[in-house]
Coordinates of C-alpha atoms and ligand atoms in Angstrom, one line a residue:
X1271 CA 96.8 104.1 90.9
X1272 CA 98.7 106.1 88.3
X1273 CA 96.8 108.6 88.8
X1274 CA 97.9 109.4 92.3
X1275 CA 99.2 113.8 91.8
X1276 CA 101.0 115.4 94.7
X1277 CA 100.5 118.4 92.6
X1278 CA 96.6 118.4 93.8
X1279 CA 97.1 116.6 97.2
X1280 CA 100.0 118.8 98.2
X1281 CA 99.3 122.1 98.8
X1282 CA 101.8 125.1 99.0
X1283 CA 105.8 123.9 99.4
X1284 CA 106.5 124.7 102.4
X1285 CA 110.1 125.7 102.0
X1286 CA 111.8 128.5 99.5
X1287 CA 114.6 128.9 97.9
X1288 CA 116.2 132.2 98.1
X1289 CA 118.8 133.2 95.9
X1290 CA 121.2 135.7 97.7
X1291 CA 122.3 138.3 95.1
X1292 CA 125.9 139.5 96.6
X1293 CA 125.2 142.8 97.1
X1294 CA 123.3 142.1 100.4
X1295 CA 125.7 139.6 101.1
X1296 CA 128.4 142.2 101.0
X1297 CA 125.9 144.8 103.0
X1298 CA 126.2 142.4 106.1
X1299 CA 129.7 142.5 106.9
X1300 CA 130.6 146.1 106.5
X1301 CA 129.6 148.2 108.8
X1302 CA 129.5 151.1 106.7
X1303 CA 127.3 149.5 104.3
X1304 CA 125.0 148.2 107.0
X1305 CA 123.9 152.0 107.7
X1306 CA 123.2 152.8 104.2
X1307 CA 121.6 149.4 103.7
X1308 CA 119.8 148.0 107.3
X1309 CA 117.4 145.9 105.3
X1310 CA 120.1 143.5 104.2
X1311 CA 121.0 141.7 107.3
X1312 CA 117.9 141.0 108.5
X1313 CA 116.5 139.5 104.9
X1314 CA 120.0 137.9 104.9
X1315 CA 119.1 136.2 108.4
X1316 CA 115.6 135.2 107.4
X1317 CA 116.5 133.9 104.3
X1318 CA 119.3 131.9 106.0
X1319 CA 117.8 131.2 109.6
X1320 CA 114.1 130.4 109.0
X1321 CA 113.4 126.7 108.2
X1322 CA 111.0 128.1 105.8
X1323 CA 113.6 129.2 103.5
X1324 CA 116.7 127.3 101.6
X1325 CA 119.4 130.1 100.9
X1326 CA 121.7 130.2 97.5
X1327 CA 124.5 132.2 95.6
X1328 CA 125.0 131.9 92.6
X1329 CA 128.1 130.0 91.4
X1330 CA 128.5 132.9 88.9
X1331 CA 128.7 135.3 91.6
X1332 CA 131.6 133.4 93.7
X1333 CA 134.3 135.2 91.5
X1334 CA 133.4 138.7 91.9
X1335 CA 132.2 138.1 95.6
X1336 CA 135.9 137.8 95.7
X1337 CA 137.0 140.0 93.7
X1338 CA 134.9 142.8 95.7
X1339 CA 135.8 141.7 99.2
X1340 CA 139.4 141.3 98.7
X1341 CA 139.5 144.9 97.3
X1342 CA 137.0 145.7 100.5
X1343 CA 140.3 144.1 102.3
X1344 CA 142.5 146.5 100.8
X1345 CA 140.8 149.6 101.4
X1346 CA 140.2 148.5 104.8
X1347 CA 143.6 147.1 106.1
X1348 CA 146.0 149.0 103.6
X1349 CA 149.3 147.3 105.4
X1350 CA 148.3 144.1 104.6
X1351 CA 150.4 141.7 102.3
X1352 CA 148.8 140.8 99.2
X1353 CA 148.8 136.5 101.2
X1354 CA 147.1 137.9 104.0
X1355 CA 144.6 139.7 102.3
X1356 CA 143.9 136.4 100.6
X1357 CA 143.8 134.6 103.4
X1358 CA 141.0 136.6 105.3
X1359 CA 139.0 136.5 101.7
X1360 CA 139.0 133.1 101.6
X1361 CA 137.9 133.0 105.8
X1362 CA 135.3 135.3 104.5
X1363 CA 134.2 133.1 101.6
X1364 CA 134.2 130.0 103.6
X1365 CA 131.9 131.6 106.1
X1366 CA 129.7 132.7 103.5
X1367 CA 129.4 129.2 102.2
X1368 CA 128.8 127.9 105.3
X1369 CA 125.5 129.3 105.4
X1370 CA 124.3 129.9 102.1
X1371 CA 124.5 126.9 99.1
X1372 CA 125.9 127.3 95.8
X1373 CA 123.3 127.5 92.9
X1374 CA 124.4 125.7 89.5
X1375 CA 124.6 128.1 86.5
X1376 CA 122.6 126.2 84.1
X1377 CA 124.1 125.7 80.0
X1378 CA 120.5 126.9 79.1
X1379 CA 121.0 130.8 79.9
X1380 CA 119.8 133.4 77.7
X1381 CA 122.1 136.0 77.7
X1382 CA 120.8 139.7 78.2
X1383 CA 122.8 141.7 76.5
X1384 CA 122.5 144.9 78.8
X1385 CA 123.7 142.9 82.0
X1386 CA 125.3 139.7 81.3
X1387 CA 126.0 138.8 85.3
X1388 CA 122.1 139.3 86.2
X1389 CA 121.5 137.0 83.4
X1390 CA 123.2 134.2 84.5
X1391 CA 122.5 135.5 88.2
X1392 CA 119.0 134.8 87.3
X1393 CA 119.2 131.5 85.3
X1394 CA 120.8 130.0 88.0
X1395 CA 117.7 131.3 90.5
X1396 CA 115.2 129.6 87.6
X1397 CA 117.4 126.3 88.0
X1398 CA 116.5 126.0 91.5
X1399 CA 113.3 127.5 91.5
X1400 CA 114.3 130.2 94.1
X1401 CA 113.6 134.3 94.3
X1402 CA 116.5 136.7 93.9
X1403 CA 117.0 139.1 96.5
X1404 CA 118.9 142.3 95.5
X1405 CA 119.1 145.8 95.5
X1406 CA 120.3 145.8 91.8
X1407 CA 117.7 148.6 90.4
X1408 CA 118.7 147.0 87.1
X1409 CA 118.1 143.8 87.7
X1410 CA 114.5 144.3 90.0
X1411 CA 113.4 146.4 87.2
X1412 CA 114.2 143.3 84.1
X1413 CA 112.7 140.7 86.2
X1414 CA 110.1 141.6 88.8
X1415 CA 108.2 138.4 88.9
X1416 CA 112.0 136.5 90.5
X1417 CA 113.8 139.9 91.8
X1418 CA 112.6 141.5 94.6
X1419 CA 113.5 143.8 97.2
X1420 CA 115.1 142.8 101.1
X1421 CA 112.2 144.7 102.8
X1422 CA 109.4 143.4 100.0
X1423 CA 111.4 139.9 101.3
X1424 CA 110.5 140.5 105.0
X1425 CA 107.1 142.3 103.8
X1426 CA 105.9 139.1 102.1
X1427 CA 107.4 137.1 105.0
X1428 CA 105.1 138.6 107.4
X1429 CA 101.8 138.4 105.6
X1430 CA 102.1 134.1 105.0
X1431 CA 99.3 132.7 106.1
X1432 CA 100.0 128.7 108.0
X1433 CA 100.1 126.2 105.4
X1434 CA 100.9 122.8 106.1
X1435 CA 101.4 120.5 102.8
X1436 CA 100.3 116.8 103.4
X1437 CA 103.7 116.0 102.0
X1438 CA 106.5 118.4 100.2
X1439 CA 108.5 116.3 97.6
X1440 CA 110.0 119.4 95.9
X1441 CA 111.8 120.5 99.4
X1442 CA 112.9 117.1 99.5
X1443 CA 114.4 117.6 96.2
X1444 CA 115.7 121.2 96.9
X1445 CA 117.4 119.6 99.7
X1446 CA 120.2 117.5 98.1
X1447 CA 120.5 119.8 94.8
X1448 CA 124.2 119.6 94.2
X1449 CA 124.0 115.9 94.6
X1450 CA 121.2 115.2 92.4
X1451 CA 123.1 117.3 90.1
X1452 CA 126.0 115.6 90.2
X1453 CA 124.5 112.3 89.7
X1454 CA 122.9 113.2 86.5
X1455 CA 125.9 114.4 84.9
X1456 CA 127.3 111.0 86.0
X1457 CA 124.7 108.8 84.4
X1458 CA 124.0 111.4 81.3
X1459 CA 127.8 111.3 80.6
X1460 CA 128.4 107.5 80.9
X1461 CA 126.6 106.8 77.8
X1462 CA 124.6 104.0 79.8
X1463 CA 121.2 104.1 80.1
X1464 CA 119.5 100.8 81.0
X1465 CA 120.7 98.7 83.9
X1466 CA 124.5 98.7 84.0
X1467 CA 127.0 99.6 87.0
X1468 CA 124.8 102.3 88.2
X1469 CA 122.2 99.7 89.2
X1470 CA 124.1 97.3 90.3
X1471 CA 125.6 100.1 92.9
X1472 CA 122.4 101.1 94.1
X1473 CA 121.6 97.2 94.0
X1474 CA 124.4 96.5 96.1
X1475 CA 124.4 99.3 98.2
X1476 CA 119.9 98.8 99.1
X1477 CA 121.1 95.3 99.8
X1478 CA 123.2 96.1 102.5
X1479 CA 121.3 98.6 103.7
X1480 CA 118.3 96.0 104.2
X1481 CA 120.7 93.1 105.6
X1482 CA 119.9 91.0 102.5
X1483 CA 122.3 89.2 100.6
X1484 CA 121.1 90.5 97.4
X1485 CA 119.0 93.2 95.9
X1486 CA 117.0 93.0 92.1
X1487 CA 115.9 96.9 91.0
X1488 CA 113.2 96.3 88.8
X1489 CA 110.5 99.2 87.4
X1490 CA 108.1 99.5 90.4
X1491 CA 106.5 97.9 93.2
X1492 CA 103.9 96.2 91.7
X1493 CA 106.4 94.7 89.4
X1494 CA 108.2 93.8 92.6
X1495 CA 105.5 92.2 94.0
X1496 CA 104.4 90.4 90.7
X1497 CA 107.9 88.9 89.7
X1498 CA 108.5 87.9 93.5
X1499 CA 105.5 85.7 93.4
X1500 CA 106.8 84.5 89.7
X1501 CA 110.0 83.7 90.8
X1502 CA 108.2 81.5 93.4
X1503 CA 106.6 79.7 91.1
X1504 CA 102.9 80.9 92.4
X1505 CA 100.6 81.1 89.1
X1506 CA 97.1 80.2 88.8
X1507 CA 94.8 77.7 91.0
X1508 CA 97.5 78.8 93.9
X1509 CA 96.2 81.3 97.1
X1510 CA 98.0 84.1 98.4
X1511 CA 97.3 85.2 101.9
X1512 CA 96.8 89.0 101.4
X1513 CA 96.2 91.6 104.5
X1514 CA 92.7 93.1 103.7
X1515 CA 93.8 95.9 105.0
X1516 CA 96.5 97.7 102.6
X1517 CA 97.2 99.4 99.2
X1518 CA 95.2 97.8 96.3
X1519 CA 98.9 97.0 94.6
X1520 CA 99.5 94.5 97.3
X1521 CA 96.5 92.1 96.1
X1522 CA 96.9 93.1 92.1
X1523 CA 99.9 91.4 92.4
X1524 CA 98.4 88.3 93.2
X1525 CA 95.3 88.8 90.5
X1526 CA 98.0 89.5 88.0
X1527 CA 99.9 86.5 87.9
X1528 CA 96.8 84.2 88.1
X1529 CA 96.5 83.3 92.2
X1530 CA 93.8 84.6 94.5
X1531 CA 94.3 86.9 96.9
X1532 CA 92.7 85.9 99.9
X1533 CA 92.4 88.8 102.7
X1534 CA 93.3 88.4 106.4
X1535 CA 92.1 90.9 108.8
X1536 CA 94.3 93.3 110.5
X1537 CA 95.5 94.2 114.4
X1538 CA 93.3 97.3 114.5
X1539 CA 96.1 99.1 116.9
X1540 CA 99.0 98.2 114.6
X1541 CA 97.0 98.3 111.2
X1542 CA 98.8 95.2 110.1
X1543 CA 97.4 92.0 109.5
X1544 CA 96.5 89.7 112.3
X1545 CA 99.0 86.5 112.6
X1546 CA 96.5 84.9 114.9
X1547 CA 94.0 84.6 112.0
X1548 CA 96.1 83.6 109.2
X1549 CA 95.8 80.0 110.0
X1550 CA 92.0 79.4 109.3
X1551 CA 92.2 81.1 106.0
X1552 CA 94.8 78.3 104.8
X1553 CA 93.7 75.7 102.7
X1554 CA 95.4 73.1 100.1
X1555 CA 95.4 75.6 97.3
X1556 CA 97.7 78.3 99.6
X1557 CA 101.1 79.0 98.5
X1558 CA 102.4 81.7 100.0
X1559 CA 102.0 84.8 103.2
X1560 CA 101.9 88.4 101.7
X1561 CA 102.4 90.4 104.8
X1562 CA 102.4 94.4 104.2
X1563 CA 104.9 96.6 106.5
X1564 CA 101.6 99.4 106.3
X1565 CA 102.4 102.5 106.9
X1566 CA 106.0 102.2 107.9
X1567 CA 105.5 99.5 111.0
X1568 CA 106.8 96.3 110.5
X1569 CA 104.6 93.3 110.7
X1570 CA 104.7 90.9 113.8
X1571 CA 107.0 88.6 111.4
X1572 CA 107.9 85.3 113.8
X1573 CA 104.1 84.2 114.1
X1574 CA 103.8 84.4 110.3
X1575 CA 107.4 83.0 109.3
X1576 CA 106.7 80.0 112.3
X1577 CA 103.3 79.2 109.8
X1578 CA 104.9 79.5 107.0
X1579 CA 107.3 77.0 108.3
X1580 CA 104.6 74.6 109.5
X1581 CA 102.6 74.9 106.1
X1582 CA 105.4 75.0 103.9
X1583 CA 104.3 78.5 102.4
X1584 CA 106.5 81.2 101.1
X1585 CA 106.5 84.5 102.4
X1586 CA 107.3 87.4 99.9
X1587 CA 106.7 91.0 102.4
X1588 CA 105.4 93.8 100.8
X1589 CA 107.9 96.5 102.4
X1590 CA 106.9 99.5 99.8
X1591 CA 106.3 101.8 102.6
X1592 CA 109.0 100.6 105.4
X1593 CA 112.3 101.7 103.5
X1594 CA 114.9 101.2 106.9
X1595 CA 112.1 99.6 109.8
X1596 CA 112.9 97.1 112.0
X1597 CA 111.6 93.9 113.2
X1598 CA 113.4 92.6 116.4
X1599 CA 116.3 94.7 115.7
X1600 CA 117.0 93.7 112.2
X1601 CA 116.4 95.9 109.1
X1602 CA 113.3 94.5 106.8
X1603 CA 114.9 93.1 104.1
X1604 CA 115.5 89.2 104.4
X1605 CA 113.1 87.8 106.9
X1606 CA 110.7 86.1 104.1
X1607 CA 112.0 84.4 100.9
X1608 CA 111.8 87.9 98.9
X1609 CA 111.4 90.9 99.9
X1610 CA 109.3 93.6 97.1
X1611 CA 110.0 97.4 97.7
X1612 CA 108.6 100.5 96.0
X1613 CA 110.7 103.4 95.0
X1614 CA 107.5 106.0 94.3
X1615 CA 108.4 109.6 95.0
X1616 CA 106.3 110.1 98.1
X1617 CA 108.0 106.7 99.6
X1618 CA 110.4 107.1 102.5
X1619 CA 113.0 106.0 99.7
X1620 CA 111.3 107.4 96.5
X1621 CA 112.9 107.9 93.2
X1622 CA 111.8 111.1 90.6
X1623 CA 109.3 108.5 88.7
X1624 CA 108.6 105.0 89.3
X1625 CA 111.1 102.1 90.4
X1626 CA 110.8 99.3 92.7
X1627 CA 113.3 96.3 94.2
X1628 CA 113.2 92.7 95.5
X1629 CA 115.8 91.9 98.3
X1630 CA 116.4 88.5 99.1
X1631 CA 119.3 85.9 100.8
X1632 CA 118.4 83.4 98.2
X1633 CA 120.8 83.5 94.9
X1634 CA 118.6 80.8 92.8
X1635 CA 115.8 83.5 93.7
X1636 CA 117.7 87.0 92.9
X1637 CA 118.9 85.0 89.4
X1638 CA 115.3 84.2 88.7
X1639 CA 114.5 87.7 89.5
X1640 CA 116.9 89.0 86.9
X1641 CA 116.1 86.8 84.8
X1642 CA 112.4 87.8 84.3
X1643 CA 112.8 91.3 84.2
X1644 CA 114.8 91.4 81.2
X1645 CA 112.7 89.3 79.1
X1646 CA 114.1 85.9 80.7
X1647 CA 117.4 86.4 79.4
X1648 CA 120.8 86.2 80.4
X1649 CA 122.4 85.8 77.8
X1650 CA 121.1 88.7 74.8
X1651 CA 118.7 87.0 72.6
X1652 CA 118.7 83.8 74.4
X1653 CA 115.2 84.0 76.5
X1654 CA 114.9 81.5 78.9
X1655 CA 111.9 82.1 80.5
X1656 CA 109.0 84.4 79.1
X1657 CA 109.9 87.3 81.2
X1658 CA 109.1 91.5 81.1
X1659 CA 110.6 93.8 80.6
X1660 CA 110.7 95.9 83.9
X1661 CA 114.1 97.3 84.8
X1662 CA 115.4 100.1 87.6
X1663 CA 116.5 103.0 85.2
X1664 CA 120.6 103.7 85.6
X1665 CA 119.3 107.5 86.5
X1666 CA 116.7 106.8 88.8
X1667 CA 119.3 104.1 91.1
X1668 CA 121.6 107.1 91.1
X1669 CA 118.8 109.6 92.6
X1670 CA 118.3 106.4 94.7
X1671 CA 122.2 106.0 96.0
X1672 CA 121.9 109.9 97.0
X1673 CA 118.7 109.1 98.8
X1674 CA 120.1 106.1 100.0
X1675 CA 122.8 108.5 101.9
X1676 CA 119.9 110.1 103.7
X1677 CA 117.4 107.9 104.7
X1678 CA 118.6 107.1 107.7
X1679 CA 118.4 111.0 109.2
X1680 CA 115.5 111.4 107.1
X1681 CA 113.8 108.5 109.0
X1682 CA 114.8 110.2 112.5
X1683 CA 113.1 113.6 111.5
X1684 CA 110.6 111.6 110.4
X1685 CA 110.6 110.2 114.3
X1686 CA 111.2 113.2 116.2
X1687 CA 107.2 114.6 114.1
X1688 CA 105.7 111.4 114.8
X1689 CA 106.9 111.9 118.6
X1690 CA 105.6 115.0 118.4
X1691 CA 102.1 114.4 117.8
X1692 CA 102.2 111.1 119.9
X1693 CA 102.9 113.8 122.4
X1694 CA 100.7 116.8 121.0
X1695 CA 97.5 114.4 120.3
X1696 CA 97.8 112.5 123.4
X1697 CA 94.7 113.2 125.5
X1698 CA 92.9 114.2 122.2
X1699 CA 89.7 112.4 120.8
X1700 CA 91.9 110.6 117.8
X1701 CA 93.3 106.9 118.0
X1702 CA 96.5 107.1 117.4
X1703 CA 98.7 104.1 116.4
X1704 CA 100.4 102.1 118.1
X1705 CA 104.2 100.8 118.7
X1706 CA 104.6 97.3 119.6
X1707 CA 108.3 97.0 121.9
X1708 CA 109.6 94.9 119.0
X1709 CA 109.3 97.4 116.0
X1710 CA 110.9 100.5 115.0
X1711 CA 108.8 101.6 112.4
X1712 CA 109.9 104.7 109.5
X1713 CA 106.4 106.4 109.4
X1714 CA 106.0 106.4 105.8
X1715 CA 102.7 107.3 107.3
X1716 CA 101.5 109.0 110.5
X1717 CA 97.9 107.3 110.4
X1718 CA 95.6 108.5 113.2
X1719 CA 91.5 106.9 113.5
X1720 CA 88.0 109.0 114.0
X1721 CA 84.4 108.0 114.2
X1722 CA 84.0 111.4 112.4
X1723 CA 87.5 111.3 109.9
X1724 CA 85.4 113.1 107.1
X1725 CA 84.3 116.3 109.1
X1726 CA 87.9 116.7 110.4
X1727 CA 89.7 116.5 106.8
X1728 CA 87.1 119.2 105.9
X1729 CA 88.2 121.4 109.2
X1730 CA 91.6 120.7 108.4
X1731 CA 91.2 121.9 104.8
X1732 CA 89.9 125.1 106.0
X1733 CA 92.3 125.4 108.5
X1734 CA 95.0 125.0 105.3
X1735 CA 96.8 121.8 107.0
X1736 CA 96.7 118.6 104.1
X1737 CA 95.6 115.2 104.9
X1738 CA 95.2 112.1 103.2
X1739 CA 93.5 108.8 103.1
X1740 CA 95.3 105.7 103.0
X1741 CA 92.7 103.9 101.9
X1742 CA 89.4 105.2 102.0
X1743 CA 88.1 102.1 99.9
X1744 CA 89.0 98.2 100.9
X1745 CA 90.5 96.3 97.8
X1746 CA 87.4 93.2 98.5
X1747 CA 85.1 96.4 97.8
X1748 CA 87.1 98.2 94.7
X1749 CA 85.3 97.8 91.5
X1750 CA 87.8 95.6 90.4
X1751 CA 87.4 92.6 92.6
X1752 CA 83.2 93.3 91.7
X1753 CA 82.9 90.1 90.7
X1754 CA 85.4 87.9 92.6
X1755 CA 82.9 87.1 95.1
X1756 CA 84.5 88.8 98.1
X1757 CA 82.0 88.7 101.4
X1758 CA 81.7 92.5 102.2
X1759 CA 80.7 91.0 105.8
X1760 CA 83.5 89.2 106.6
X1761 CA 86.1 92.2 106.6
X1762 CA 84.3 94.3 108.9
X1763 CA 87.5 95.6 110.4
X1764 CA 89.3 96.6 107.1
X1765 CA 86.0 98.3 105.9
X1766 CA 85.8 100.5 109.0
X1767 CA 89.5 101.6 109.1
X1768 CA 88.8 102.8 105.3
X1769 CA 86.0 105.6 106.5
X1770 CA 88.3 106.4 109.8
X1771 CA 91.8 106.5 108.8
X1772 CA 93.1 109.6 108.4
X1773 CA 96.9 110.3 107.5
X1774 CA 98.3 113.6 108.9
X1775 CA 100.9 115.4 107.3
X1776 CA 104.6 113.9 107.6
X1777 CA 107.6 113.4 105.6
X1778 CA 111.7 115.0 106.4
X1779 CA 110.9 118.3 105.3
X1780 CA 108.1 119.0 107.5
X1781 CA 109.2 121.4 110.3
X1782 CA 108.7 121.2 114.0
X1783 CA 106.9 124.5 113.7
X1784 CA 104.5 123.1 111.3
X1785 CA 104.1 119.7 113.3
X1786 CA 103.1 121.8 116.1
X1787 CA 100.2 123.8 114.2
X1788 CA 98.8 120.4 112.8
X1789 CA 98.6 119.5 116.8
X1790 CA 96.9 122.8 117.4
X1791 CA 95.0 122.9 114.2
X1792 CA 93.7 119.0 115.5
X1793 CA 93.0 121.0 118.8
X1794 CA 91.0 123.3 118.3
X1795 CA 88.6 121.1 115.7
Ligands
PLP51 C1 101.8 98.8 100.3 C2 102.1 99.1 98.9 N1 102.4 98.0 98.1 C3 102.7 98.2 96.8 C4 102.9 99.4 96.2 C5 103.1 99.5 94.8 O1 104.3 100.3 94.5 P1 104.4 101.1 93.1 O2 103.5 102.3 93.2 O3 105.8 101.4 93.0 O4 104.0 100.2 92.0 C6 102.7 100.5 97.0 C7 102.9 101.9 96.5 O5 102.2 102.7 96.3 C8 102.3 100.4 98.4 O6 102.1 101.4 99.2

């Protein structure tokens, strides 16, 4: 599992940061300058206009962006009062802002002693990963491989072929720069680096968010998972009732602290495991109901909580892939006893390493919770329990409390692309899932089904659109559960999703424009 690389699986990013050196800047609102320089405006307006660029200034260049235009003001409009030539270069500077973001200029510059401002011009474009457009001779001349030209902009523009990205975590990052920024240099400079305020925020403030009464970070999801099923008490000799159906984390959870996991077959339109079958796959030894939220759609959760009630089961959901879905209205977060999220990158709510959470509106259970992840104690060196060690890092719940702001629009782009190919793939030869009324489901996941799944990746590939497969082997077939004595025969439904399911591309950054060549890439296959 830890081996799972968007690096590989990725592809191209789809998005670029461009780094506007002021010069061009400048070029587009003076006339005069225009003539001698038409390239400027339009690289200006592709770099700030096409959703396949993110455009920057350098916070190093703010000053004498001013300093130049107010003296442009002066030239230009040599009546005016000193405050009024202020005034329109500050209108001017707000404008410019307005469509261009400000680049950090980093402490870790190296200083060219020929041009100190394209050195730090060009530490902060290495910051942000971006390209420096200019017409500084100088500076295209020092550093050809980030400088280049407007028209070698437009040029290079022009000749990109379609690339689609399964999923593009580094425009996601790109995205809230200045915040992420700003929440480091808040947790760095506190002086507080395991649990503390900063988690409890983000604990707080997830809680909330999920309608729970209270929220437990701990290190990831299995963890989640594993210390939700300690906390209630479910150990050895017990039975978990497992989808069969899902990511392998859900059942080694179970495995790991001693129960079986025993697999229920899913609703093949929803992907999510069947409440009309639990029942017969109760016995005496069965503890507890482990539904998953797959894919971003929330589990049919009355019919499973109504036999958890008439069995006197718990029911911990595994909600690592439905950060913000709804069941009936009401956010997934507090339906069950506990509640075990996943923080991984590529989740809808995803950290910049691993992290996880348990929600829950039971306070004996959240206390037990935080108990056992800090070595079953309370009180420092006084260990109640024979807990872990698996805390939410301070840094990573701040990256989470930025993300936090932005799940919510980030869930409705991801919407409006999942619209879109509900619209796009309609009358085409794929199975494509399906909404019950009740949910509103996040697609973590836009998960589509074919008889031949393994010759359309292979088209898609060629045609340079990513895809994964979520999962192409069942955990009762994984190596690991060899010798648990799983029936291969009796999860014939789980086995066949894993050799038709095939995930499309999806995730906040992905553009319209790109959702629409997946649908015409799907087309023409
Ligand atoms: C359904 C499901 N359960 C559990 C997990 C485990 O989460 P983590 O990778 O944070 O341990 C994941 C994450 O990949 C998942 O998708």
């Amino acid at each position: 599992m830890t081996t799972r690389c968007y690096k590989k699986t990725m592809g191209p990013t789809s998005v670029q940061n461009i780094l506007l050196d002021i010069n061009i800047i400048l070029d587009c609102y003076d006339a005069e300058r225009l003539k001698r320089f038409p390239s400027s405006k339009p690289a200006f307006n592709l770099a700030t206009q096409s959703a396949s660029y993110r455009p920057f200034i350098s916070s190093s260049s703010l000053d004498n962006l001013e300093f130049l235009k107010s003296r442009a003001f002066k030239q230009s409009y040599p009546q005016a009062t000193a405050a009024e030539r202020q005034q329109l270069t500050l209108f001017f500077i707000k404008d410019v802002l307005n469509q261009v973001a400000l680049a950090k200029t980093p402490a870790y510059l190296e200083i060219d002693d020929n041009d100190i401002e394209d050195s730090l011009i060009i530490a902060s474009a290495k910051a942000i990963d971006a390209k420096v457009i200019t017409r500084d001779a100088g500076m295209l001349d020092q550093y050809p491989e980030i400088a280049l030209t407007a028209d070698r902009f437009i040029q290079s523009h022009q000749k990109q072929p379609t690339q689609v990205p399964f999923l593009d975590l580094k425009a996601a990052t790109q995205e809230l720069t200045a915040e992420i920024e700003q929440a480091t240099d808040r947790v760095l400079n506190s002086g507080w680096y395991i649990l503390g305020e900063e988690v409890e925020r983000f604990e707080a403030d997830f809680a909330a968010y999920c309608q729970a009464a209270h929220g437990v970070g701990v290190a990831s999801g299995l963890d989640a998972l594993q210390l939700a099923l300690r906390a209630c008490d479910i150990g050895p000799g017990d039975e978990v009732i497992v989808p069969s159906h899902t990511f392998i984390a859900t059942w080694l959870a179970v495995s790991q602290v001693g129960a079986t996991p025993v697999p229920v077959e899913p609703i093949e339109a929803t992907y999510n495991i069947d409440p009309a079958r639990i029942e017969a796959a109760i016995t005496p030894r069965t503890r507890a109901i482990l539904p998953v939220h797959l894919y971003g759609q929330p589990a049919d959760l009355d019919p499973i909580l109504a036999i958890a009630r008439r069995h006197g089961l718990k029911v911990i959901e595994d909600a690592a892939q439905a950060h913000g879905a709804r069941y009936k209205g009401q956010r997934i977060g507090a339906h069950g006893d506990a509640v075990a999220w996943s923080f991984y990158p590529g989740k809808n709510l995803g950290a910049f390493g691993d992290g996880g959470a348990v929600t829950t509106n039971n306070a004996d259970l959240a206390e037990r919770l935080r108990l056992l992840r800090n070595y079953g104690s309370r009180e420092k060196y006084v260990n109640q329990a024979q807990g872990c060690n698996s805390r939410l890092d301070p840094l990573q719940a701040a990256f989470l409390g930025v993300k936090l702001r932005h799940l919510d629009a980030w869930n409705d782009r991801r919407r409006a692309l999942a619209e879109a190919y509900l619209q796009g793939l309609a009358d085409s030869p794929l199975t494509l899932p399906v909404v019950p009324e009740w949910a509103e489901p996040v697609w973590h996941l836009f998960v589509i089904r074919h008889p031949q799944r393994d010759a359309l990746q292979r088209q898609l590939t060629e045609a340079g659109i990513g895809s994964l497969i979520h999962y192409p082997i069942p955990p009762h077939r994984q190596p690991c559960y060899a010798d648990a004595g799983y029936d291969d025969g009796r999860y014939p439904i789980a086995t066949r999703m894993a050799g038709e399911v095939l995930s499309l591309p999806m995730g906040p950054q992905l553009t319209r424009e790109q959702a629409a060549d997946v649908i015409s890439g799907i087309r023409k296959t």
